[in-house]
PDB file of C-alpha atoms in Angstrom:
ATOM      1  CA  MET A   1     118.490   7.618 -46.139  1.00 51.00           C
ATOM      2  CA  ASN A   2     118.501   3.855 -44.069  1.00 55.00           C
ATOM      3  CA  PHE A   3     115.228   2.165 -42.913  1.00 51.00           C
ATOM      4  CA  LYS A   4     117.294  -0.749 -41.495  1.00 56.00           C
ATOM      5  CA  SER A   5     119.894   1.432 -39.218  1.00 58.00           C
ATOM      6  CA  LYS A   6     116.864   3.653 -38.288  1.00 54.00           C
ATOM      7  CA  GLY A   7     114.539   0.527 -37.414  1.00 58.00           C
ATOM      8  CA  LYS A   8     117.085  -0.508 -34.974  1.00 57.00           C
ATOM      9  CA  LYS A   9     117.641   2.279 -33.175  1.00 54.00           C
ATOM     10  CA  TYR A  10     113.602   2.803 -32.815  1.00 59.00           C
ATOM     11  CA  ARG A  11     113.831  -0.967 -31.285  1.00 61.00           C
ATOM     12  CA  HIS A  12     116.822  -0.240 -29.245  1.00 53.00           C
ATOM     13  CA  ILE A  13     114.259   2.549 -27.245  1.00 57.00           C
ATOM     14  CA  LEU A  14     111.310   0.454 -27.184  1.00 55.00           C
ATOM     15  CA  ILE A  15     113.785  -2.455 -25.337  1.00 58.00           C
ATOM     16  CA  PHE A  16     114.748   0.378 -23.557  1.00 48.00           C
ATOM     17  CA  VAL A  17     111.782   1.854 -22.469  1.00 53.00           C
ATOM     18  CA  ILE A  18     110.311  -1.977 -21.483  1.00 60.00           C
ATOM     19  CA  PHE A  19     113.300  -2.497 -19.707  1.00 50.00           C
ATOM     20  CA  THR A  20     113.172   0.730 -17.428  1.00 55.00           C
ATOM     21  CA  ILE A  21     108.774   0.571 -16.855  1.00 57.00           C
ATOM     22  CA  LEU A  22     109.114  -3.648 -15.310  1.00 55.00           C
ATOM     23  CA  ALA A  23     112.394  -1.804 -13.534  1.00 51.00           C
ATOM     24  CA  GLY A  24     110.164   0.572 -12.629  1.00 53.00           C
ATOM     25  CA  ILE A  25     107.537  -1.798 -11.109  1.00 57.00           C
ATOM     26  CA  LEU A  26     109.904  -4.316  -9.687  1.00 56.00           C
ATOM     27  CA  TYR A  27     111.089  -1.281  -7.407  1.00 51.00           C
ATOM     28  CA  SER A  28     108.138  -0.221  -6.893  1.00 53.00           C
ATOM     29  CA  ILE A  29     106.831  -3.858  -5.405  1.00 58.00           C
ATOM     30  CA  ILE A  30     110.157  -4.016  -2.956  1.00 58.00           C
ATOM     31  CA  TYR A  31     109.731  -1.109  -1.710  1.00 52.00           C
ATOM     32  CA  SER A  32     105.919  -1.275  -1.046  1.00 50.00           C
ATOM     33  CA  GLN A  33     107.333  -4.726   0.718  1.00 64.00           C
ATOM     34  CA  ILE A  34     110.147  -3.410   2.483  1.00 67.00           C
ATOM     35  CA  HIS A  35     109.197   0.003   4.019  1.00 80.00           C
ATOM     36  CA  LEU A  36     106.191   1.459   6.729  1.00 93.00           C
ATOM     37  CA  ILE A  37     105.208   4.541   6.051  1.00 95.00           C
ATOM     38  CA  ILE A  38     103.616   6.805   8.555  1.00 97.00           C
ATOM     39  CA  ARG A  39     100.025   8.627   6.962  1.00 97.00           C
ATOM     40  CA  ASN A  40      98.240  11.300   8.868  1.00 98.00           C
ATOM     41  CA  TYR A  41      95.432  12.956   9.241  1.00 98.00           C
ATOM     42  CA  ASP A  42      93.961  16.027  11.131  1.00 96.00           C
ATOM     43  CA  ILE A  43      89.827  15.573  12.066  1.00 95.00           C
ATOM     44  CA  ASN A  44      88.388  18.108  13.851  1.00 92.00           C
ATOM     45  CA  SER A  45      85.215  16.610  16.326  1.00 91.00           C
ATOM     46  CA  LYS A  46      82.411  18.353  17.345  1.00 84.00           C
ATOM     47  CA  ASP A  47      82.924  20.350  20.593  1.00 75.00           C
ATOM     48  CA  TYR A  48      86.731  21.515  18.193  1.00 73.00           C
ATOM     49  CA  SER A  49      86.901  25.488  18.853  1.00 67.00           C
ATOM     50  CA  GLU A  50      89.973  27.325  17.696  1.00 63.00           C
ATOM     51  CA  ASP A  51      91.004  27.015  21.310  1.00 61.00           C
ATOM     52  CA  SER A  52      90.976  23.399  21.588  1.00 55.00           C
ATOM     53  CA  LYS A  53      93.050  23.940  18.606  1.00 55.00           C
ATOM     54  CA  ARG A  54      95.895  24.601  21.069  1.00 52.00           C
ATOM     55  CA  ASP A  55      95.721  21.706  23.175  1.00 66.00           C
ATOM     56  CA  SER A  56      97.111  18.701  22.564  1.00 85.00           C
ATOM     57  CA  PRO A  57      95.022  16.216  20.030  1.00 93.00           C
ATOM     58  CA  ILE A  58      94.484  12.763  20.471  1.00 96.00           C
ATOM     59  CA  CYS A  59      96.853  10.759  19.174  1.00 97.00           C
ATOM     60  CA  LEU A  60      94.948   7.129  17.226  1.00 98.00           C
ATOM     61  CA  VAL A  61      96.651   4.898  15.707  1.00 98.00           C
ATOM     62  CA  ALA A  62      94.551   2.573  13.291  1.00 98.00           C
ATOM     63  CA  LEU A  63      95.988  -1.105  11.546  1.00 98.00           C
ATOM     64  CA  SER A  64      94.536  -2.771   9.073  1.00 97.00           C
ATOM     65  CA  ASP A  65      94.805  -5.590   7.401  1.00 96.00           C
ATOM     66  CA  LEU A  66      97.911  -7.307   8.371  1.00 96.00           C
ATOM     67  CA  HIS A  67      96.784 -11.140   7.804  1.00 94.00           C
ATOM     68  CA  GLY A  68      98.703 -12.733   9.522  1.00 94.00           C
ATOM     69  CA  ARG A  69     102.218 -11.063   8.187  1.00 94.00           C
ATOM     70  CA  MET A  70     105.551 -10.460  10.909  1.00 95.00           C
ATOM     71  CA  ILE A  71     106.745  -6.612  10.548  1.00 95.00           C
ATOM     72  CA  GLY A  72     110.539  -6.871  11.679  1.00 93.00           C
ATOM     73  CA  LYS A  73     111.587  -9.713  14.519  1.00 94.00           C
ATOM     74  CA  ASP A  74     108.487 -11.214  16.756  1.00 95.00           C
ATOM     75  CA  GLN A  75     107.234  -7.341  14.984  1.00 97.00           C
ATOM     76  CA  SER A  76     109.686  -4.626  15.922  1.00 96.00           C
ATOM     77  CA  SER A  77     109.734  -3.068  13.032  1.00 95.00           C
ATOM     78  CA  LEU A  78     105.686  -2.232  13.712  1.00 97.00           C
ATOM     79  CA  VAL A  79     106.119  -1.618  16.876  1.00 98.00           C
ATOM     80  CA  SER A  80     108.784   1.135  17.007  1.00 97.00           C
ATOM     81  CA  LYS A  81     106.919   3.229  14.173  1.00 97.00           C
ATOM     82  CA  ILE A  82     103.797   2.931  16.197  1.00 98.00           C
ATOM     83  CA  LYS A  83     105.571   3.737  19.265  1.00 97.00           C
ATOM     84  CA  GLU A  84     107.133   6.729  18.054  1.00 97.00           C
ATOM     85  CA  GLN A  85     103.584   8.691  17.340  1.00 97.00           C
ATOM     86  CA  ASN A  86     102.730   8.099  20.605  1.00 97.00           C
ATOM     87  CA  PRO A  87      99.753   7.708  20.090  1.00 98.00           C
ATOM     88  CA  ASP A  88      96.549   7.865  22.759  1.00 97.00           C
ATOM     89  CA  LEU A  89      94.729   4.787  21.640  1.00 98.00           C
ATOM     90  CA  ILE A  90      95.271   2.061  18.835  1.00 98.00           C
ATOM     91  CA  VAL A  91      92.545   0.131  17.083  1.00 98.00           C
ATOM     92  CA  PHE A  92      92.726  -2.273  14.817  1.00 98.00           C
ATOM     93  CA  LEU A  93      90.040  -2.816  12.036  1.00 97.00           C
ATOM     94  CA  GLY A  94      90.017  -6.052  10.638  1.00 94.00           C
ATOM     95  CA  ASP A  95      91.897  -8.328   8.946  1.00 94.00           C
ATOM     96  CA  MET A  96      94.719  -8.683  11.513  1.00 96.00           C
ATOM     97  CA  ILE A  97      94.822 -12.437  10.339  1.00 94.00           C
ATOM     98  CA  ASP A  98      95.439 -13.760   6.586  1.00 89.00           C
ATOM     99  CA  LYS A  99      93.522 -18.064   7.585  1.00 83.00           C
ATOM    100  CA  VAL A 100      92.994 -18.811  11.212  1.00 86.00           C
ATOM    101  CA  GLU A 101      96.267 -21.004  11.818  1.00 86.00           C
ATOM    102  CA  GLU A 102      98.999 -20.949  14.230  1.00 89.00           C
ATOM    103  CA  PRO A 103     101.443 -18.553  12.578  1.00 91.00           C
ATOM    104  CA  ASP A 104      98.583 -16.173  11.972  1.00 90.00           C
ATOM    105  CA  CYS A 105      97.076 -15.899  15.496  1.00 93.00           C
ATOM    106  CA  ASN A 106     100.129 -16.003  16.464  1.00 95.00           C
ATOM    107  CA  ALA A 107     101.693 -12.854  14.544  1.00 96.00           C
ATOM    108  CA  LEU A 108      98.993 -10.674  15.941  1.00 97.00           C
ATOM    109  CA  ILE A 109      99.167 -12.031  19.861  1.00 97.00           C
ATOM    110  CA  VAL A 110     102.573 -10.904  19.938  1.00 97.00           C
ATOM    111  CA  LEU A 111     101.663  -7.616  18.117  1.00 98.00           C
ATOM    112  CA  THR A 112      98.836  -7.390  20.760  1.00 98.00           C
ATOM    113  CA  LYS A 113     100.688  -7.600  23.462  1.00 98.00           C
ATOM    114  CA  LYS A 114     103.299  -5.228  22.707  1.00 98.00           C
ATOM    115  CA  LEU A 115     100.825  -2.636  21.721  1.00 98.00           C
ATOM    116  CA  CYS A 116      98.394  -3.130  24.728  1.00 98.00           C
ATOM    117  CA  ARG A 117     102.079  -2.329  26.646  1.00 97.00           C
ATOM    118  CA  ILE A 118     102.437   1.403  24.354  1.00 98.00           C
ATOM    119  CA  ALA A 119      97.878   1.922  24.752  1.00 98.00           C
ATOM    120  CA  PRO A 120      94.332   0.744  25.175  1.00 98.00           C
ATOM    121  CA  VAL A 121      94.393  -1.591  21.549  1.00 98.00           C
ATOM    122  CA  TYR A 122      90.484  -2.055  20.791  1.00 98.00           C
ATOM    123  CA  TRP A 123      89.924  -4.427  17.401  1.00 98.00           C
ATOM    124  CA  VAL A 124      86.509  -5.147  15.458  1.00 96.00           C
ATOM    125  CA  GLU A 125      86.478  -8.352  13.175  1.00 93.00           C
ATOM    126  CA  GLY A 126      86.773  -8.093   8.999  1.00 92.00           C
ATOM    127  CA  ASN A 127      86.029 -11.026   6.414  1.00 88.00           C
ATOM    128  CA  HIS A 128      89.357 -13.335   7.125  1.00 89.00           C
ATOM    129  CA  GLU A 129      87.761 -13.717  11.181  1.00 89.00           C
ATOM    130  CA  PRO A 130      85.410 -15.792  11.741  1.00 82.00           C
ATOM    131  CA  GLY A 131      82.804 -13.760  13.918  1.00 67.00           C
ATOM    132  CA  LEU A 132      79.440 -14.906  14.822  1.00 56.00           C
ATOM    133  CA  ASP A 133      77.821 -13.661  11.654  1.00 56.00           C
ATOM    134  CA  ILE A 134      79.505 -15.878   9.264  1.00 58.00           C
ATOM    135  CA  ALA A 135      78.071 -19.183   9.392  1.00 51.00           C
ATOM    136  CA  SER A 136      80.390 -21.647  11.270  1.00 55.00           C
ATOM    137  CA  THR A 137      79.431 -24.093   8.839  1.00 61.00           C
ATOM    138  CA  GLU A 138      82.461 -21.693   6.466  1.00 69.00           C
ATOM    139  CA  PHE A 139      85.060 -23.077   9.108  1.00 75.00           C
ATOM    140  CA  PRO A 140      85.918 -26.188  10.625  1.00 80.00           C
ATOM    141  CA  LYS A 141      85.667 -26.945  13.904  1.00 82.00           C
ATOM    142  CA  ASP A 142      89.142 -26.810  15.141  1.00 84.00           C
ATOM    143  CA  GLN A 143      89.778 -23.278  12.867  1.00 85.00           C
ATOM    144  CA  LEU A 144      86.709 -21.956  15.401  1.00 85.00           C
ATOM    145  CA  LEU A 145      88.484 -23.389  18.867  1.00 88.00           C
ATOM    146  CA  LEU A 146      92.035 -21.562  17.514  1.00 90.00           C
ATOM    147  CA  TYR A 147      90.036 -18.782  17.105  1.00 91.00           C
ATOM    148  CA  ASP A 148      88.695 -18.638  20.433  1.00 91.00           C
ATOM    149  CA  ARG A 149      91.200 -19.201  21.494  1.00 93.00           C
ATOM    150  CA  MET A 150      93.196 -16.324  19.519  1.00 94.00           C
ATOM    151  CA  LYS A 151      90.063 -14.305  21.342  1.00 95.00           C
ATOM    152  CA  ASP A 152      90.684 -15.403  24.408  1.00 96.00           C
ATOM    153  CA  ASP A 153      94.965 -14.418  24.319  1.00 96.00           C
ATOM    154  CA  MET A 154      94.500 -11.217  23.020  1.00 97.00           C
ATOM    155  CA  ALA A 155      91.116 -10.252  25.498  1.00 97.00           C
ATOM    156  CA  ALA A 156      93.928 -12.035  28.501  1.00 97.00           C
ATOM    157  CA  ALA A 157      96.478  -8.798  27.152  1.00 97.00           C
ATOM    158  CA  GLY A 158      94.132  -6.128  27.000  1.00 97.00           C
ATOM    159  CA  ALA A 159      92.481  -5.883  23.847  1.00 98.00           C
ATOM    160  CA  VAL A 160      88.885  -4.782  23.672  1.00 98.00           C
ATOM    161  CA  LEU A 161      87.312  -6.911  21.078  1.00 97.00           C
ATOM    162  CA  LEU A 162      83.969  -4.257  19.660  1.00 96.00           C
ATOM    163  CA  SER A 163      81.834  -6.379  17.954  1.00 90.00           C
ATOM    164  CA  LYS A 164      78.681  -4.954  17.507  1.00 91.00           C
ATOM    165  CA  ASN A 165      78.792  -3.018  20.583  1.00 94.00           C
ATOM    166  CA  TYR A 166      80.554   0.574  22.457  1.00 96.00           C
ATOM    167  CA  LYS A 167      83.107   1.409  24.593  1.00 97.00           C
ATOM    168  CA  THR A 168      83.807   4.698  26.610  1.00 97.00           C
ATOM    169  CA  ILE A 169      87.029   6.207  27.498  1.00 96.00           C
ATOM    170  CA  SER A 170      88.497   8.742  29.021  1.00 95.00           C
ATOM    171  CA  ILE A 171      91.525  10.417  27.059  1.00 94.00           C
ATOM    172  CA  GLU A 172      93.185  13.486  29.041  1.00 88.00           C
ATOM    173  CA  GLY A 173      89.332  14.768  30.255  1.00 90.00           C
ATOM    174  CA  ARG A 174      87.493  14.629  27.138  1.00 94.00           C
ATOM    175  CA  LYS A 175      85.369  10.903  26.141  1.00 95.00           C
ATOM    176  CA  VAL A 176      85.998   8.986  23.412  1.00 97.00           C
ATOM    177  CA  ASN A 177      82.983   6.656  22.452  1.00 98.00           C
ATOM    178  CA  LEU A 178      84.178   3.997  19.893  1.00 98.00           C
ATOM    179  CA  CYS A 179      81.284   1.488  18.206  1.00 98.00           C
ATOM    180  CA  GLY A 180      82.095  -1.974  16.225  1.00 96.00           C
ATOM    181  CA  ILE A 181      80.309  -3.217  13.572  1.00 93.00           C
ATOM    182  CA  ARG A 182      81.243  -5.810  11.573  1.00 84.00           C
ATOM    183  CA  THR A 183      78.995  -7.098   9.575  1.00 77.00           C
ATOM    184  CA  HIS A 184      79.366  -6.889   6.109  1.00 75.00           C
ATOM    185  CA  TYR A 185      76.558  -7.336   3.931  1.00 70.00           C
ATOM    186  CA  TYR A 186      73.215  -6.811   6.036  1.00 80.00           C
ATOM    187  CA  TRP A 187      73.089  -4.078   8.351  1.00 88.00           C
ATOM    188  CA  GLY A 188      69.686  -4.616  10.309  1.00 87.00           C
ATOM    189  CA  GLU A 189      67.414  -3.114  13.149  1.00 89.00           C
ATOM    190  CA  LYS A 190      69.934  -4.261  15.932  1.00 90.00           C
ATOM    191  CA  GLU A 191      72.673  -2.212  14.286  1.00 92.00           C
ATOM    192  CA  ALA A 192      70.522   0.633  13.967  1.00 92.00           C
ATOM    193  CA  VAL A 193      69.801   1.072  17.103  1.00 94.00           C
ATOM    194  CA  ILE A 194      73.001   0.633  18.575  1.00 95.00           C
ATOM    195  CA  LEU A 195      74.189   3.000  16.009  1.00 95.00           C
ATOM    196  CA  ASN A 196      71.579   5.460  17.649  1.00 94.00           C
ATOM    197  CA  ASN A 197      72.505   4.550  21.003  1.00 95.00           C
ATOM    198  CA  PHE A 198      75.725   5.549  20.851  1.00 97.00           C
ATOM    199  CA  LYS A 199      75.449   8.612  19.119  1.00 96.00           C
ATOM    200  CA  LYS A 200      73.993  10.010  21.129  1.00 95.00           C
ATOM    201  CA  LEU A 201      76.828   9.644  24.154  1.00 96.00           C
ATOM    202  CA  PRO A 202      78.557  13.074  25.294  1.00 95.00           C
ATOM    203  CA  GLY A 203      81.676  13.055  23.828  1.00 95.00           C
ATOM    204  CA  ILE A 204      83.748  12.096  20.607  1.00 96.00           C
ATOM    205  CA  HIS A 205      82.505   9.022  18.311  1.00 97.00           C
ATOM    206  CA  ILE A 206      84.737   6.797  15.808  1.00 98.00           C
ATOM    207  CA  LEU A 207      82.945   4.179  14.354  1.00 98.00           C
ATOM    208  CA  LEU A 208      85.188   1.094  13.343  1.00 98.00           C
ATOM    209  CA  CYS A 209      84.381  -0.707  11.095  1.00 96.00           C
ATOM    210  CA  HIS A 210      86.101  -2.405   8.283  1.00 95.00           C
ATOM    211  CA  TYR A 211      84.483  -2.203   5.018  1.00 94.00           C
ATOM    212  CA  PRO A 212      83.958   1.159   3.559  1.00 95.00           C
ATOM    213  CA  GLU A 213      80.818   0.254   1.172  1.00 93.00           C
ATOM    214  CA  SER A 214      78.679  -0.392   4.124  1.00 92.00           C
ATOM    215  CA  VAL A 215      79.660   3.121   5.371  1.00 94.00           C
ATOM    216  CA  ILE A 216      78.324   4.032   1.980  1.00 94.00           C
ATOM    217  CA  TRP A 217      75.648   1.966   1.388  1.00 91.00           C
ATOM    218  CA  TYR A 218      73.732   1.925   5.578  1.00 93.00           C
ATOM    219  CA  LYS A 219      74.851   5.656   6.386  1.00 93.00           C
ATOM    220  CA  PRO A 220      76.283   5.568   9.502  1.00 95.00           C
ATOM    221  CA  PHE A 221      76.042   9.555   9.692  1.00 95.00           C
ATOM    222  CA  GLU A 222      72.951  10.288   8.948  1.00 92.00           C
ATOM    223  CA  GLY A 223      71.490  12.334  11.674  1.00 90.00           C
ATOM    224  CA  GLY A 224      74.221  13.415  13.039  1.00 91.00           C
ATOM    225  CA  GLY A 225      76.420  12.559  16.053  1.00 94.00           C
ATOM    226  CA  LEU A 226      79.509  10.826  14.135  1.00 96.00           C
ATOM    227  CA  ASP A 227      82.478  12.119  14.002  1.00 96.00           C
ATOM    228  CA  LEU A 228      84.686  10.023  12.305  1.00 98.00           C
ATOM    229  CA  ALA A 229      84.430   5.573  10.495  1.00 98.00           C
ATOM    230  CA  LEU A 230      87.851   3.989  10.666  1.00 98.00           C
ATOM    231  CA  CYS A 231      87.806   1.018   7.702  1.00 97.00           C
ATOM    232  CA  GLY A 232      90.342  -1.387   5.827  1.00 96.00           C
ATOM    233  CA  HIS A 233      89.337  -3.670   3.352  1.00 94.00           C
ATOM    234  CA  THR A 234      90.629  -2.128   0.648  1.00 95.00           C
ATOM    235  CA  HIS A 235      94.087  -2.559   0.506  1.00 94.00           C
ATOM    236  CA  GLY A 236      94.699   1.038  -0.822  1.00 94.00           C
ATOM    237  CA  GLY A 237      93.810  -0.730  -3.925  1.00 91.00           C
ATOM    238  CA  LEU A 238      97.251  -3.284  -3.956  1.00 88.00           C
ATOM    239  CA  ILE A 239      98.626  -1.651  -7.729  1.00 90.00           C
ATOM    240  CA  ARG A 240      98.271   2.487  -7.387  1.00 92.00           C
ATOM    241  CA  VAL A 241      98.758   3.788 -10.614  1.00 90.00           C
ATOM    242  CA  PRO A 242     100.576   7.322 -10.495  1.00 87.00           C
ATOM    243  CA  PHE A 243      98.193  10.289 -10.627  1.00 86.00           C
ATOM    244  CA  LYS A 244      95.196   7.349 -10.591  1.00 89.00           C
ATOM    245  CA  GLY A 245      95.584   5.731  -7.399  1.00 90.00           C
ATOM    246  CA  GLY A 246      94.316   2.058  -6.656  1.00 92.00           C
ATOM    247  CA  LEU A 247      93.405  -0.281  -9.402  1.00 92.00           C
ATOM    248  CA  TYR A 248      91.241  -2.673  -8.425  1.00 91.00           C
ATOM    249  CA  ALA A 249      88.909  -2.850  -4.349  1.00 90.00           C
ATOM    250  CA  PRO A 250      87.193  -5.953  -3.262  1.00 86.00           C
ATOM    251  CA  GLU A 251      83.392  -4.731  -4.094  1.00 87.00           C
ATOM    252  CA  TRP A 252      85.008  -1.408  -5.522  1.00 89.00           C
ATOM    253  CA  GLY A 253      85.464  -4.085  -8.460  1.00 89.00           C
ATOM    254  CA  TRP A 254      88.461  -1.091 -11.115  1.00 94.00           C
ATOM    255  CA  TRP A 255      89.148   1.939  -9.877  1.00 94.00           C
ATOM    256  CA  PRO A 256      87.815   2.172  -7.250  1.00 94.00           C
ATOM    257  CA  MET A 257      86.498   5.827  -5.312  1.00 93.00           C
ATOM    258  CA  TYR A 258      87.227   4.816  -2.222  1.00 95.00           C
ATOM    259  CA  ASP A 259      90.091   4.006  -2.251  1.00 95.00           C
ATOM    260  CA  LEU A 260      92.722   5.375   0.763  1.00 96.00           C
ATOM    261  CA  GLY A 261      92.646   8.279   2.051  1.00 96.00           C
ATOM    262  CA  ALA A 262      89.616  10.454   3.940  1.00 97.00           C
ATOM    263  CA  PHE A 263      85.987  11.376   2.219  1.00 97.00           C
ATOM    264  CA  PRO A 264      84.362  14.770   4.559  1.00 96.00           C
ATOM    265  CA  ILE A 265      80.494  12.629   4.366  1.00 96.00           C
ATOM    266  CA  TYR A 266      77.936  14.440   3.089  1.00 94.00           C
ATOM    267  CA  ASP A 267      74.064  13.836   3.408  1.00 90.00           C
ATOM    268  CA  ASP A 268      74.364  13.331  -0.815  1.00 91.00           C
ATOM    269  CA  THR A 269      77.756  11.203  -1.215  1.00 93.00           C
ATOM    270  CA  GLY A 270      77.128   7.794  -3.228  1.00 91.00           C
ATOM    271  CA  TRP A 271      78.215   5.178  -3.887  1.00 88.00           C
ATOM    272  CA  HIS A 272      79.458   7.250  -7.642  1.00 88.00           C
ATOM    273  CA  GLU A 273      79.644  10.415  -5.545  1.00 90.00           C
ATOM    274  CA  TYR A 274      81.368  11.792  -3.135  1.00 93.00           C
ATOM    275  CA  GLY A 275      78.491  14.146  -2.322  1.00 91.00           C
ATOM    276  CA  GLY A 276      79.111  17.267  -1.209  1.00 88.00           C
ATOM    277  CA  LYS A 277      76.862  19.304  -3.888  1.00 86.00           C
ATOM    278  CA  ASP A 278      74.204  22.238  -3.584  1.00 82.00           C
ATOM    279  CA  ASP A 279      76.744  23.555  -0.942  1.00 80.00           C
ATOM    280  CA  THR A 280      75.841  20.651   1.069  1.00 86.00           C
ATOM    281  CA  GLU A 281      77.855  20.822   4.843  1.00 85.00           C
ATOM    282  CA  PRO A 282      79.544  17.453   5.870  1.00 88.00           C
ATOM    283  CA  MET A 283      78.780  15.440   8.427  1.00 93.00           C
ATOM    284  CA  GLY A 284      81.908  13.605   9.280  1.00 95.00           C
ATOM    285  CA  THR A 285      84.894  12.117   7.948  1.00 97.00           C
ATOM    286  CA  MET A 286      85.539   8.662   6.890  1.00 98.00           C
ATOM    287  CA  ILE A 287      89.056   7.222   6.599  1.00 98.00           C
ATOM    288  CA  ILE A 288      90.399   4.606   4.838  1.00 98.00           C
ATOM    289  CA  SER A 289      93.916   2.966   5.513  1.00 98.00           C
ATOM    290  CA  SER A 290      95.792   1.177   2.537  1.00 96.00           C
ATOM    291  CA  GLY A 291      96.639  -1.885   5.592  1.00 96.00           C
ATOM    292  CA  LEU A 292      99.554  -3.414   6.115  1.00 95.00           C
ATOM    293  CA  ASP A 293      99.918  -6.844   2.981  1.00 92.00           C
ATOM    294  CA  GLY A 294      98.301  -7.681   0.122  1.00 84.00           C
ATOM    295  CA  GLU A 295      96.206 -10.388  -0.821  1.00 80.00           C
ATOM    296  CA  HIS A 296      95.673 -13.608  -2.510  1.00 75.00           C
ATOM    297  CA  GLY A 297      99.578 -13.407  -3.460  1.00 75.00           C
ATOM    298  CA  VAL A 298      98.649  -9.388  -5.787  1.00 80.00           C
ATOM    299  CA  PRO A 299     101.860  -8.158  -4.594  1.00 81.00           C
ATOM    300  CA  ARG A 300     101.311  -4.632  -3.668  1.00 87.00           C
ATOM    301  CA  VAL A 301     102.864  -1.782  -6.221  1.00 89.00           C
ATOM    302  CA  ASN A 302     103.476   1.498  -5.204  1.00 89.00           C
ATOM    303  CA  ASN A 303     101.818   1.387  -2.035  1.00 92.00           C
ATOM    304  CA  PRO A 304     103.740   0.903   0.230  1.00 93.00           C
ATOM    305  CA  ALA A 305     101.896  -1.201   3.390  1.00 94.00           C
ATOM    306  CA  GLU A 306     100.430   1.670   6.093  1.00 96.00           C
ATOM    307  CA  ILE A 307     100.296   3.219   9.886  1.00 98.00           C
ATOM    308  CA  THR A 308      97.296   5.232  10.038  1.00 98.00           C
ATOM    309  CA  VAL A 309      97.755   7.766  12.553  1.00 98.00           C
ATOM    310  CA  VAL A 310      95.098  10.410  13.471  1.00 98.00           C
ATOM    311  CA  HIS A 311      94.966  13.694  15.148  1.00 97.00           C
ATOM    312  CA  ILE A 312      91.822  14.337  16.718  1.00 96.00           C
ATOM    313  CA  TYR A 313      91.209  18.515  17.471  1.00 93.00           C
TER     314      TYR A 313
END
């Protein structure tokens, strides 16, 4: 037996396998950077019935974690995809800027102006926006002034900021209540009062909260009344491993349980448990968008940018 030739053959096979893996990773990075997918969800509200299923559902488009990115010239690629969905409502779930700088703010303002011509736009802040619950000492004064101008420009375009408050709108004769909670590490008495009053309103109830871990920690679904929580922040785990899921997400760590998708929330749902044991009934649904960009220079792998579309029956 010629061990030398056999060893050479195995080296060639190993080199081929390594090359194939690296080529696959490179392709996945490029694919994730240039492709924009639509991820659809169907949600039954509290007033759902089989009869209402035959009617047209409310179409909500959710965007998260844009991080000041331009997708197409003047956001044309992103806007055209959203317009195709014929949404009744558009929401931003935070981190739509990456830094409080002119390019990031301008990218968001351009997007906001165009989307406000398609449907009503509501938004909540994430950890990259210097909201009132982040100490102003974390941001230079000029950045805070620029952010205030950005908010004024968004309001002038028609976008409504939900910062620890709620609004009710009517869509096709149905009442839709939207509540935005921005605070991350601590929900106090104020947040509890806001949510309790919010859930007493007639109609459909949707919570906008950048952080999915807050939904798990503070259990806004408890006591009933909430139909849906929409979140971002995880970037879908950024790097998605086939058959396994997201590799890492902020706060959740490695191999996060909650990276992207729809998660029924039960009274026994927790940090390490999806819940639903002992025939518990779902209280509502949390949907996590994988967002539109990477973070801290880490590329998205096997994880294309996402427009989240929710049909509410």
